[in-house]
PDB file of C-alpha atoms in Angstrom:
ATOM      1  CA  UNK Y 162       0.000   0.000   0.000  1.00 38.00           C
ATOM      2  CA  UNK Y 163       1.261   3.538  -0.675  1.00 43.00           C
ATOM      3  CA  UNK Y 164       2.233   5.798   2.199  1.00 39.00           C
ATOM      4  CA  UNK Y 165       2.587   9.569   2.248  1.00 43.00           C
ATOM      5  CA  UNK Y 166       5.903  11.320   2.810  1.00 43.00           C
ATOM      6  CA  UNK Y 167       6.402  14.639   4.577  1.00 42.00           C
ATOM      7  CA  UNK Y 168       5.511  16.671   1.475  1.00 40.00           C
ATOM      8  CA  UNK Y 169       2.241  14.869   0.908  1.00 47.00           C
ATOM      9  CA  UNK Y 170       3.336  12.902  -2.169  1.00 44.00           C
ATOM     10  CA  UNK Y 171       2.543   9.187  -2.206  1.00 47.00           C
ATOM     11  CA  UNK Y 172       5.595   6.942  -2.216  1.00 48.00           C
ATOM     12  CA  UNK Y 173       6.164   3.229  -1.803  1.00 48.00           C
ATOM     13  CA  UNK Y 174       8.478   1.154   0.336  1.00 59.00           C
ATOM     14  CA  UNK Y 175       9.396  -1.126  -2.572  1.00 71.00           C
ATOM     15  CA  UNK Y 176       8.499  -1.197  -6.262  1.00 87.00           C
ATOM     16  CA  UNK Y 177       5.203  -2.877  -7.012  1.00 94.00           C
ATOM     17  CA  UNK Y 178       4.168  -4.438 -10.331  1.00 97.00           C
ATOM     18  CA  UNK Y 179       3.210  -2.195 -13.206  1.00 98.00           C
ATOM     19  CA  UNK Y 180       0.779  -3.119 -15.952  1.00 98.00           C
ATOM     20  CA  UNK Y 181       0.481  -2.445 -19.660  1.00 98.00           C
ATOM     21  CA  UNK Y 182      -2.655  -2.784 -21.804  1.00 98.00           C
ATOM     22  CA  UNK Y 183      -2.298  -2.625 -25.588  1.00 98.00           C
ATOM     23  CA  UNK Y 184       0.790  -4.224 -27.117  1.00 97.00           C
ATOM     24  CA  UNK Y 185       0.670  -2.825 -30.644  1.00 95.00           C
ATOM     25  CA  UNK Y 186       3.287  -0.935 -32.658  1.00 95.00           C
ATOM     26  CA  UNK Y 187       3.824   1.625 -29.905  1.00 96.00           C
ATOM     27  CA  UNK Y 188       2.710  -0.256 -26.827  1.00 97.00           C
ATOM     28  CA  UNK Y 189       4.901  -3.328 -27.356  1.00 97.00           C
ATOM     29  CA  UNK Y 190       8.277  -1.509 -27.424  1.00 97.00           C
ATOM     30  CA  UNK Y 191       7.208   0.733 -24.538  1.00 98.00           C
ATOM     31  CA  UNK Y 192       6.140  -2.277 -22.470  1.00 98.00           C
ATOM     32  CA  UNK Y 193       9.358  -4.087 -23.379  1.00 97.00           C
ATOM     33  CA  UNK Y 194      11.304  -1.375 -21.552  1.00 97.00           C
ATOM     34  CA  UNK Y 195       9.150  -2.000 -18.485  1.00 98.00           C
ATOM     35  CA  UNK Y 196      10.497  -5.550 -18.254  1.00 97.00           C
ATOM     36  CA  UNK Y 197      13.378  -3.812 -16.455  1.00 96.00           C
ATOM     37  CA  UNK Y 198      11.018  -2.640 -13.681  1.00 97.00           C
ATOM     38  CA  UNK Y 199      12.083  -4.419 -10.509  1.00 95.00           C
ATOM     39  CA  UNK Y 200       8.531  -4.829  -9.259  1.00 96.00           C
ATOM     40  CA  UNK Y 201       7.531  -6.898 -12.291  1.00 97.00           C
ATOM     41  CA  UNK Y 202       5.331  -6.369 -15.329  1.00 98.00           C
ATOM     42  CA  UNK Y 203       1.786  -7.614 -16.024  1.00 98.00           C
ATOM     43  CA  UNK Y 204       0.506  -7.283 -19.605  1.00 98.00           C
ATOM     44  CA  UNK Y 205      -2.848  -7.472 -21.341  1.00 98.00           C
ATOM     45  CA  UNK Y 206      -3.813  -7.635 -25.009  1.00 97.00           C
ATOM     46  CA  UNK Y 207      -6.640  -9.291 -26.930  1.00 95.00           C
ATOM     47  CA  UNK Y 208      -4.091 -11.031 -29.176  1.00 96.00           C
ATOM     48  CA  UNK Y 209      -2.254 -14.053 -27.827  1.00 95.00           C
ATOM     49  CA  UNK Y 210       0.625 -13.514 -30.260  1.00 96.00           C
ATOM     50  CA  UNK Y 211       1.199 -10.035 -28.819  1.00 97.00           C
ATOM     51  CA  UNK Y 212       1.354 -11.354 -25.254  1.00 97.00           C
ATOM     52  CA  UNK Y 213       3.553 -14.390 -25.932  1.00 97.00           C
ATOM     53  CA  UNK Y 214       6.941 -12.580 -26.206  1.00 97.00           C
ATOM     54  CA  UNK Y 215       6.358 -10.937 -22.821  1.00 97.00           C
ATOM     55  CA  UNK Y 216       5.533 -14.233 -21.145  1.00 95.00           C
ATOM     56  CA  UNK Y 217       8.758 -15.649 -22.556  1.00 95.00           C
ATOM     57  CA  UNK Y 218      10.668 -12.787 -20.890  1.00 96.00           C
ATOM     58  CA  UNK Y 219       9.132 -13.217 -17.451  1.00 96.00           C
ATOM     59  CA  UNK Y 220       6.092 -10.936 -17.514  1.00 97.00           C
ATOM     60  CA  UNK Y 221       2.726 -12.119 -16.283  1.00 97.00           C
ATOM     61  CA  UNK Y 222      -0.526 -11.829 -18.232  1.00 97.00           C
ATOM     62  CA  UNK Y 223      -3.839 -10.701 -16.777  1.00 96.00           C
ATOM     63  CA  UNK Y 224      -7.213  -9.162 -17.491  1.00 95.00           C
ATOM     64  CA  UNK Y 225      -7.769  -5.432 -16.951  1.00 96.00           C
ATOM     65  CA  UNK Y 226      -9.463  -6.247 -13.647  1.00 94.00           C
ATOM     66  CA  UNK Y 227      -6.469  -8.307 -12.520  1.00 96.00           C
ATOM     67  CA  UNK Y 228      -4.042  -5.530 -13.497  1.00 97.00           C
ATOM     68  CA  UNK Y 229      -6.162  -2.990 -11.617  1.00 97.00           C
ATOM     69  CA  UNK Y 230      -6.073  -5.118  -8.475  1.00 96.00           C
ATOM     70  CA  UNK Y 231      -2.353  -5.871  -8.438  1.00 95.00           C
ATOM     71  CA  UNK Y 232      -0.460  -2.997 -10.107  1.00 97.00           C
ATOM     72  CA  UNK Y 233       0.559   0.445  -8.903  1.00 96.00           C
ATOM     73  CA  UNK Y 234       0.519   1.952 -12.407  1.00 98.00           C
ATOM     74  CA  UNK Y 235      -1.330   0.652 -15.474  1.00 98.00           C
ATOM     75  CA  UNK Y 236      -0.401   2.143 -18.848  1.00 98.00           C
ATOM     76  CA  UNK Y 237      -2.908   2.055 -21.692  1.00 98.00           C
ATOM     77  CA  UNK Y 238      -2.091   2.347 -25.399  1.00 97.00           C
ATOM     78  CA  UNK Y 239      -5.161   1.595 -27.485  1.00 97.00           C
ATOM     79  CA  UNK Y 240      -6.661   3.047 -30.655  1.00 94.00           C
ATOM     80  CA  UNK Y 241      -9.061   5.856 -29.786  1.00 95.00           C
ATOM     81  CA  UNK Y 242     -11.353   7.530 -27.249  1.00 96.00           C
ATOM     82  CA  UNK Y 243     -13.938   4.756 -27.395  1.00 97.00           C
ATOM     83  CA  UNK Y 244     -11.373   2.048 -26.640  1.00 97.00           C
ATOM     84  CA  UNK Y 245      -9.824   4.136 -23.849  1.00 97.00           C
ATOM     85  CA  UNK Y 246     -13.257   4.595 -22.249  1.00 97.00           C
ATOM     86  CA  UNK Y 247     -13.914   0.856 -22.494  1.00 97.00           C
ATOM     87  CA  UNK Y 248     -10.562  -0.080 -20.938  1.00 97.00           C
ATOM     88  CA  UNK Y 249     -10.844   2.458 -18.122  1.00 97.00           C
ATOM     89  CA  UNK Y 250     -14.547   2.598 -17.308  1.00 96.00           C
ATOM     90  CA  UNK Y 251     -16.246  -0.236 -19.217  1.00 95.00           C
ATOM     91  CA  UNK Y 252     -18.053  -3.147 -17.536  1.00 95.00           C
ATOM     92  CA  UNK Y 253     -14.812  -5.161 -17.503  1.00 94.00           C
ATOM     93  CA  UNK Y 254     -12.500  -2.146 -17.258  1.00 95.00           C
ATOM     94  CA  UNK Y 255      -9.896  -1.044 -14.784  1.00 97.00           C
ATOM     95  CA  UNK Y 256     -12.250   0.820 -12.452  1.00 96.00           C
ATOM     96  CA  UNK Y 257     -14.312  -2.301 -11.751  1.00 93.00           C
ATOM     97  CA  UNK Y 258     -11.591  -3.767  -9.545  1.00 91.00           C
ATOM     98  CA  UNK Y 259      -9.202  -0.859  -8.950  1.00 96.00           C
ATOM     99  CA  UNK Y 260      -7.001  -1.031  -5.862  1.00 94.00           C
ATOM    100  CA  UNK Y 261      -6.492   1.998  -3.645  1.00 90.00           C
ATOM    101  CA  UNK Y 262      -3.723   4.195  -4.997  1.00 92.00           C
ATOM    102  CA  UNK Y 263      -3.819   2.844  -8.561  1.00 97.00           C
ATOM    103  CA  UNK Y 264      -2.737   5.349 -11.221  1.00 98.00           C
ATOM    104  CA  UNK Y 265      -4.022   4.822 -14.767  1.00 98.00           C
ATOM    105  CA  UNK Y 266      -1.818   6.324 -17.491  1.00 98.00           C
ATOM    106  CA  UNK Y 267      -3.273   6.724 -20.984  1.00 98.00           C
ATOM    107  CA  UNK Y 268      -0.735   7.141 -23.785  1.00 98.00           C
ATOM    108  CA  UNK Y 269      -3.236   7.154 -26.652  1.00 96.00           C
ATOM    109  CA  UNK Y 270      -3.915  10.510 -28.301  1.00 93.00           C
ATOM    110  CA  UNK Y 271      -7.501  11.304 -27.303  1.00 94.00           C
ATOM    111  CA  UNK Y 272      -9.633  14.419 -26.884  1.00 94.00           C
ATOM    112  CA  UNK Y 273      -8.555  16.552 -23.950  1.00 95.00           C
ATOM    113  CA  UNK Y 274     -12.184  16.617 -22.802  1.00 95.00           C
ATOM    114  CA  UNK Y 275     -12.119  12.808 -22.606  1.00 96.00           C
ATOM    115  CA  UNK Y 276      -9.008  12.969 -20.433  1.00 97.00           C
ATOM    116  CA  UNK Y 277     -10.644  15.472 -18.052  1.00 97.00           C
ATOM    117  CA  UNK Y 278     -13.858  13.429 -17.892  1.00 97.00           C
ATOM    118  CA  UNK Y 279     -12.024  10.190 -17.116  1.00 98.00           C
ATOM    119  CA  UNK Y 280      -9.815  11.916 -14.535  1.00 97.00           C
ATOM    120  CA  UNK Y 281     -12.931  13.093 -12.691  1.00 97.00           C
ATOM    121  CA  UNK Y 282     -14.497   9.648 -12.894  1.00 96.00           C
ATOM    122  CA  UNK Y 283     -11.322   8.031 -11.561  1.00 97.00           C
ATOM    123  CA  UNK Y 284     -11.027  10.560  -8.745  1.00 96.00           C
ATOM    124  CA  UNK Y 285     -14.501   9.581  -7.553  1.00 95.00           C
ATOM    125  CA  UNK Y 286     -13.186   6.032  -7.169  1.00 94.00           C
ATOM    126  CA  UNK Y 287      -9.949   7.025  -5.423  1.00 95.00           C
ATOM    127  CA  UNK Y 288      -7.901   6.271  -8.542  1.00 97.00           C
ATOM    128  CA  UNK Y 289      -5.345   8.561 -10.175  1.00 98.00           C
ATOM    129  CA  UNK Y 290      -5.593   9.346 -13.880  1.00 98.00           C
ATOM    130  CA  UNK Y 291      -2.769  10.586 -16.089  1.00 98.00           C
ATOM    131  CA  UNK Y 292      -2.980  11.520 -19.762  1.00 98.00           C
ATOM    132  CA  UNK Y 293       0.526  11.015 -21.153  1.00 98.00           C
ATOM    133  CA  UNK Y 294       0.539  10.936 -24.954  1.00 97.00           C
ATOM    134  CA  UNK Y 295       3.888  10.358 -26.593  1.00 98.00           C
ATOM    135  CA  UNK Y 296       5.848  11.799 -29.500  1.00 96.00           C
ATOM    136  CA  UNK Y 297       8.676  10.163 -31.419  1.00 95.00           C
ATOM    137  CA  UNK Y 298       6.878   7.384 -33.267  1.00 93.00           C
ATOM    138  CA  UNK Y 299       7.941   3.781 -33.561  1.00 92.00           C
ATOM    139  CA  UNK Y 300      11.674   4.641 -33.822  1.00 94.00           C
ATOM    140  CA  UNK Y 301      11.535   6.587 -30.557  1.00 95.00           C
ATOM    141  CA  UNK Y 302       9.639   3.771 -28.880  1.00 95.00           C
ATOM    142  CA  UNK Y 303      12.166   1.187 -30.062  1.00 94.00           C
ATOM    143  CA  UNK Y 304      15.060   3.308 -28.775  1.00 95.00           C
ATOM    144  CA  UNK Y 305      13.393   4.135 -25.456  1.00 96.00           C
ATOM    145  CA  UNK Y 306      13.703   7.802 -26.384  1.00 97.00           C
ATOM    146  CA  UNK Y 307      10.118   9.022 -26.691  1.00 98.00           C
ATOM    147  CA  UNK Y 308       8.937  12.369 -25.394  1.00 98.00           C
ATOM    148  CA  UNK Y 309       5.868  12.172 -23.184  1.00 98.00           C
ATOM    149  CA  UNK Y 310       3.660  15.091 -22.222  1.00 98.00           C
ATOM    150  CA  UNK Y 311       1.987  14.383 -18.899  1.00 98.00           C
ATOM    151  CA  UNK Y 312      -1.269  15.776 -17.566  1.00 98.00           C
ATOM    152  CA  UNK Y 313      -1.385  14.817 -13.889  1.00 98.00           C
ATOM    153  CA  UNK Y 314      -1.580  15.985 -10.326  1.00 97.00           C
ATOM    154  CA  UNK Y 315       1.797  16.509  -8.649  1.00 98.00           C
ATOM    155  CA  UNK Y 316       1.305  13.345  -6.611  1.00 97.00           C
ATOM    156  CA  UNK Y 317       0.379  11.150  -9.564  1.00 98.00           C
ATOM    157  CA  UNK Y 318       3.220  12.569 -11.642  1.00 98.00           C
ATOM    158  CA  UNK Y 319       5.716  11.498  -8.991  1.00 97.00           C
ATOM    159  CA  UNK Y 320       4.216   7.996  -9.020  1.00 97.00           C
ATOM    160  CA  UNK Y 321       4.418   7.481 -12.789  1.00 98.00           C
ATOM    161  CA  UNK Y 322       7.651   9.316 -13.576  1.00 98.00           C
ATOM    162  CA  UNK Y 323      10.070   6.466 -12.646  1.00 97.00           C
ATOM    163  CA  UNK Y 324       8.267   4.018 -14.941  1.00 97.00           C
ATOM    164  CA  UNK Y 325       7.974   6.554 -17.771  1.00 98.00           C
ATOM    165  CA  UNK Y 326      11.712   7.225 -17.631  1.00 98.00           C
ATOM    166  CA  UNK Y 327      12.352   3.619 -18.679  1.00 97.00           C
ATOM    167  CA  UNK Y 328      10.867   4.250 -22.139  1.00 98.00           C
ATOM    168  CA  UNK Y 329      11.084   8.052 -22.522  1.00 98.00           C
ATOM    169  CA  UNK Y 330      14.042  10.331 -23.109  1.00 98.00           C
ATOM    170  CA  UNK Y 331      11.985  13.391 -22.141  1.00 98.00           C
ATOM    171  CA  UNK Y 332       9.208  13.495 -19.537  1.00 98.00           C
ATOM    172  CA  UNK Y 333       7.379  16.848 -19.333  1.00 98.00           C
ATOM    173  CA  UNK Y 334       4.785  17.613 -16.662  1.00 98.00           C
ATOM    174  CA  UNK Y 335       2.466  19.786 -18.736  1.00 98.00           C
ATOM    175  CA  UNK Y 336      -0.074  20.465 -15.985  1.00 98.00           C
ATOM    176  CA  UNK Y 337      -3.288  18.963 -14.612  1.00 97.00           C
ATOM    177  CA  UNK Y 338      -5.112  16.082 -16.336  1.00 97.00           C
ATOM    178  CA  UNK Y 339      -5.932  17.101 -19.905  1.00 96.00           C
ATOM    179  CA  UNK Y 340      -2.806  19.254 -20.267  1.00 97.00           C
ATOM    180  CA  UNK Y 341      -0.703  16.432 -21.671  1.00 97.00           C
ATOM    181  CA  UNK Y 342      -3.214  15.861 -24.451  1.00 96.00           C
ATOM    182  CA  UNK Y 343      -3.433  19.581 -25.226  1.00 96.00           C
ATOM    183  CA  UNK Y 344       0.340  19.777 -25.581  1.00 96.00           C
ATOM    184  CA  UNK Y 345       0.331  16.714 -27.867  1.00 96.00           C
ATOM    185  CA  UNK Y 346      -2.354  18.274 -30.081  1.00 95.00           C
ATOM    186  CA  UNK Y 347      -0.316  21.482 -30.382  1.00 94.00           C
ATOM    187  CA  UNK Y 348       2.797  19.477 -31.177  1.00 94.00           C
ATOM    188  CA  UNK Y 349       0.982  17.434 -33.834  1.00 94.00           C
ATOM    189  CA  UNK Y 350      -0.565  20.541 -35.365  1.00 93.00           C
ATOM    190  CA  UNK Y 351       2.969  21.700 -36.138  1.00 93.00           C
ATOM    191  CA  UNK Y 352       3.916  18.234 -37.368  1.00 92.00           C
ATOM    192  CA  UNK Y 353       1.145  17.866 -39.927  1.00 93.00           C
ATOM    193  CA  UNK Y 354       1.004  21.486 -41.069  1.00 93.00           C
ATOM    194  CA  UNK Y 355       4.713  21.136 -41.806  1.00 94.00           C
ATOM    195  CA  UNK Y 356       3.925  18.154 -44.061  1.00 94.00           C
ATOM    196  CA  UNK Y 357       1.844  20.469 -46.262  1.00 95.00           C
ATOM    197  CA  UNK Y 358       4.726  22.945 -46.376  1.00 95.00           C
ATOM    198  CA  UNK Y 359       7.077  20.068 -47.154  1.00 96.00           C
ATOM    199  CA  UNK Y 360       5.008  19.142 -50.199  1.00 96.00           C
ATOM    200  CA  UNK Y 361       5.184  22.739 -51.405  1.00 97.00           C
ATOM    201  CA  UNK Y 362       8.982  22.780 -51.045  1.00 97.00           C
ATOM    202  CA  UNK Y 363       9.213  19.430 -52.832  1.00 97.00           C
ATOM    203  CA  UNK Y 364       7.187  20.735 -55.777  1.00 97.00           C
ATOM    204  CA  UNK Y 365       9.495  23.729 -56.069  1.00 97.00           C
ATOM    205  CA  UNK Y 366      12.614  21.527 -55.931  1.00 97.00           C
ATOM    206  CA  UNK Y 367      11.245  19.106 -58.506  1.00 97.00           C
ATOM    207  CA  UNK Y 368      10.277  21.920 -60.880  1.00 97.00           C
ATOM    208  CA  UNK Y 369      13.837  23.228 -60.557  1.00 98.00           C
ATOM    209  CA  UNK Y 370      15.192  19.845 -61.663  1.00 98.00           C
ATOM    210  CA  UNK Y 371      16.412  18.845 -58.204  1.00 97.00           C
ATOM    211  CA  UNK Y 372      16.199  15.537 -56.351  1.00 98.00           C
ATOM    212  CA  UNK Y 373      13.433  15.588 -53.728  1.00 97.00           C
ATOM    213  CA  UNK Y 374      15.205  12.756 -51.862  1.00 97.00           C
ATOM    214  CA  UNK Y 375      18.424  14.779 -51.711  1.00 97.00           C
ATOM    215  CA  UNK Y 376      16.476  17.758 -50.394  1.00 97.00           C
ATOM    216  CA  UNK Y 377      15.016  15.482 -47.722  1.00 97.00           C
ATOM    217  CA  UNK Y 378      18.498  14.413 -46.667  1.00 97.00           C
ATOM    218  CA  UNK Y 379      19.506  18.055 -46.295  1.00 97.00           C
ATOM    219  CA  UNK Y 380      16.388  18.848 -44.255  1.00 96.00           C
ATOM    220  CA  UNK Y 381      16.897  15.936 -41.853  1.00 95.00           C
ATOM    221  CA  UNK Y 382      20.585  16.704 -41.455  1.00 97.00           C
ATOM    222  CA  UNK Y 383      20.168  20.405 -40.712  1.00 95.00           C
ATOM    223  CA  UNK Y 384      17.058  20.029 -38.521  1.00 94.00           C
ATOM    224  CA  UNK Y 385      19.053  17.635 -36.339  1.00 92.00           C
ATOM    225  CA  UNK Y 386      21.581  20.434 -35.860  1.00 94.00           C
ATOM    226  CA  UNK Y 387      19.311  23.463 -35.512  1.00 92.00           C
ATOM    227  CA  UNK Y 388      16.320  21.861 -33.822  1.00 90.00           C
ATOM    228  CA  UNK Y 389      13.933  22.753 -36.641  1.00 90.00           C
ATOM    229  CA  UNK Y 390      10.812  24.669 -35.675  1.00 90.00           C
ATOM    230  CA  UNK Y 391      11.453  23.990 -31.988  1.00 90.00           C
ATOM    231  CA  UNK Y 392      14.480  26.293 -32.183  1.00 87.00           C
ATOM    232  CA  UNK Y 393      12.248  29.371 -31.827  1.00 88.00           C
ATOM    233  CA  UNK Y 394      10.252  27.983 -28.873  1.00 89.00           C
ATOM    234  CA  UNK Y 395      12.446  29.321 -26.083  1.00 85.00           C
ATOM    235  CA  UNK Y 396      10.084  32.041 -24.862  1.00 85.00           C
ATOM    236  CA  UNK Y 397       7.382  31.419 -22.252  1.00 86.00           C
ATOM    237  CA  UNK Y 398       4.728  33.190 -24.327  1.00 89.00           C
ATOM    238  CA  UNK Y 399       3.506  33.639 -27.877  1.00 90.00           C
ATOM    239  CA  UNK Y 400       2.702  37.315 -27.233  1.00 93.00           C
ATOM    240  CA  UNK Y 401       4.524  40.068 -29.197  1.00 94.00           C
ATOM    241  CA  UNK Y 402       8.079  40.744 -28.065  1.00 94.00           C
ATOM    242  CA  UNK Y 403       8.389  43.842 -25.906  1.00 93.00           C
ATOM    243  CA  UNK Y 404      10.637  46.634 -27.256  1.00 93.00           C
ATOM    244  CA  UNK Y 405      14.145  46.257 -25.863  1.00 93.00           C
ATOM    245  CA  UNK Y 406      13.623  42.601 -24.991  1.00 92.00           C
ATOM    246  CA  UNK Y 407      16.579  40.292 -25.684  1.00 93.00           C
ATOM    247  CA  UNK Y 408      14.482  38.342 -28.197  1.00 92.00           C
ATOM    248  CA  UNK Y 409      13.717  41.445 -30.244  1.00 93.00           C
ATOM    249  CA  UNK Y 410      17.192  41.366 -31.768  1.00 93.00           C
ATOM    250  CA  UNK Y 411      17.271  37.580 -32.161  1.00 93.00           C
ATOM    251  CA  UNK Y 412      13.892  37.262 -33.831  1.00 93.00           C
ATOM    252  CA  UNK Y 413      14.390  40.442 -35.820  1.00 94.00           C
ATOM    253  CA  UNK Y 414      17.458  38.785 -37.330  1.00 94.00           C
ATOM    254  CA  UNK Y 415      15.508  35.565 -38.013  1.00 94.00           C
ATOM    255  CA  UNK Y 416      12.718  37.589 -39.630  1.00 94.00           C
ATOM    256  CA  UNK Y 417      15.188  39.317 -41.929  1.00 96.00           C
ATOM    257  CA  UNK Y 418      16.713  36.031 -43.066  1.00 94.00           C
ATOM    258  CA  UNK Y 419      13.318  34.399 -43.465  1.00 94.00           C
ATOM    259  CA  UNK Y 420      11.740  37.222 -45.439  1.00 96.00           C
ATOM    260  CA  UNK Y 421      14.760  37.352 -47.760  1.00 96.00           C
ATOM    261  CA  UNK Y 422      14.741  33.600 -48.411  1.00 94.00           C
ATOM    262  CA  UNK Y 423      10.958  33.408 -48.822  1.00 95.00           C
ATOM    263  CA  UNK Y 424      11.081  36.315 -51.299  1.00 96.00           C
ATOM    264  CA  UNK Y 425      13.747  34.504 -53.310  1.00 94.00           C
ATOM    265  CA  UNK Y 426      11.783  31.214 -53.215  1.00 95.00           C
ATOM    266  CA  UNK Y 427       8.623  32.984 -54.400  1.00 96.00           C
ATOM    267  CA  UNK Y 428      10.620  34.552 -57.202  1.00 95.00           C
ATOM    268  CA  UNK Y 429      11.924  31.150 -58.255  1.00 96.00           C
ATOM    269  CA  UNK Y 430       8.436  29.699 -58.084  1.00 96.00           C
ATOM    270  CA  UNK Y 431       7.102  32.503 -60.253  1.00 96.00           C
ATOM    271  CA  UNK Y 432       9.714  31.855 -62.922  1.00 96.00           C
ATOM    272  CA  UNK Y 433       9.017  28.106 -62.870  1.00 97.00           C
ATOM    273  CA  UNK Y 434       5.242  28.447 -62.747  1.00 97.00           C
ATOM    274  CA  UNK Y 435       4.937  26.784 -59.308  1.00 97.00           C
ATOM    275  CA  UNK Y 436       2.223  28.172 -57.023  1.00 96.00           C
ATOM    276  CA  UNK Y 437       3.537  28.604 -53.451  1.00 96.00           C
ATOM    277  CA  UNK Y 438       0.602  29.755 -51.296  1.00 96.00           C
ATOM    278  CA  UNK Y 439       2.147  28.688 -48.003  1.00 95.00           C
ATOM    279  CA  UNK Y 440       5.347  30.536 -48.828  1.00 96.00           C
ATOM    280  CA  UNK Y 441       3.353  33.693 -49.576  1.00 96.00           C
ATOM    281  CA  UNK Y 442       1.394  33.328 -46.330  1.00 95.00           C
ATOM    282  CA  UNK Y 443       4.607  32.736 -44.407  1.00 95.00           C
ATOM    283  CA  UNK Y 444       6.313  35.785 -45.901  1.00 96.00           C
ATOM    284  CA  UNK Y 445       3.531  38.116 -44.802  1.00 96.00           C
ATOM    285  CA  UNK Y 446       3.008  36.381 -41.453  1.00 95.00           C
ATOM    286  CA  UNK Y 447       6.528  35.493 -40.318  1.00 94.00           C
ATOM    287  CA  UNK Y 448       7.243  38.706 -38.438  1.00 95.00           C
ATOM    288  CA  UNK Y 449       3.984  38.539 -36.484  1.00 94.00           C
ATOM    289  CA  UNK Y 450       4.586  34.834 -35.800  1.00 92.00           C
ATOM    290  CA  UNK Y 451       7.967  35.705 -34.295  1.00 93.00           C
ATOM    291  CA  UNK Y 452       6.424  38.519 -32.288  1.00 94.00           C
ATOM    292  CA  UNK Y 453       8.401  41.347 -33.902  1.00 94.00           C
ATOM    293  CA  UNK Y 454       6.025  42.433 -36.672  1.00 94.00           C
ATOM    294  CA  UNK Y 455       6.532  42.404 -40.447  1.00 95.00           C
ATOM    295  CA  UNK Y 456       9.766  43.585 -42.005  1.00 95.00           C
ATOM    296  CA  UNK Y 457      10.262  45.682 -45.146  1.00 95.00           C
ATOM    297  CA  UNK Y 458      10.223  42.761 -47.591  1.00 95.00           C
ATOM    298  CA  UNK Y 459       6.912  41.470 -46.236  1.00 94.00           C
ATOM    299  CA  UNK Y 460       5.418  44.949 -46.356  1.00 94.00           C
ATOM    300  CA  UNK Y 461       6.600  45.423 -49.941  1.00 94.00           C
ATOM    301  CA  UNK Y 462       5.181  42.036 -50.982  1.00 93.00           C
ATOM    302  CA  UNK Y 463       1.782  42.838 -49.490  1.00 92.00           C
ATOM    303  CA  UNK Y 464       1.696  46.214 -51.193  1.00 92.00           C
ATOM    304  CA  UNK Y 465       2.497  44.608 -54.543  1.00 93.00           C
ATOM    305  CA  UNK Y 466      -0.122  41.868 -54.190  1.00 91.00           C
ATOM    306  CA  UNK Y 467      -3.159  43.749 -52.985  1.00 83.00           C
TER     307      UNK Y 467
END
């Protein structure tokens, strides 16, 4: 049973078993890392072939009810909101037989409202709920180097963090339940919007007689050095930069480089007959996005395209 230390955070005398439900492309490599957990691992999946490798390595298998009764933390990686609801609160779900102090951690990307709703439902039963979606894909899962964004109370975060660190290279406490999902949605917005921009860049490169694959190699190489879009996310706010702020000079410099390069790319696209709507939008919006307002090249472009 958990006890409370002098700062009010639950802790345990010795590691207890942890559980994992959902052993698919992401769940299986994450659960594999938990085989290192000294308290033991209990797994659950509807497919016998998914469970078998874990039994061979010393894990136990159980139903959701059995995991809820015996484990301190149960991680869940299933397909969608409906499956998460079924696993957590369904007639044969975790809450049916949940032990005192259990913390349920959902790694599926679900609606933030679902996370908040389930957290409230769990709290009524004396169970902790954590939404902890992950980023890094199958390669990150295989390497044990995922990023996880955790929505949890302080107490529940302290309970799950040691297990998460076995499969994650970065564990961020985003805030209360629901916050982890909101951060994942913001992260994925950037991810998929960038795919549309990538297609635009690829069309320009191809029209210029260049290899799209070679361009991709350059992008991956340089993003690994510069940090890509994350390189401008050092401020604590997205509000405009105050005059005289340190970032005014930094982002003013970035704006100047960006507006110059976007102007040149739009010129190339015009000569090749390639429409670049995202480039045009970025040229006129880059300065505001950086918080320093448009520069002269963006202003000139807007004036010429009214």
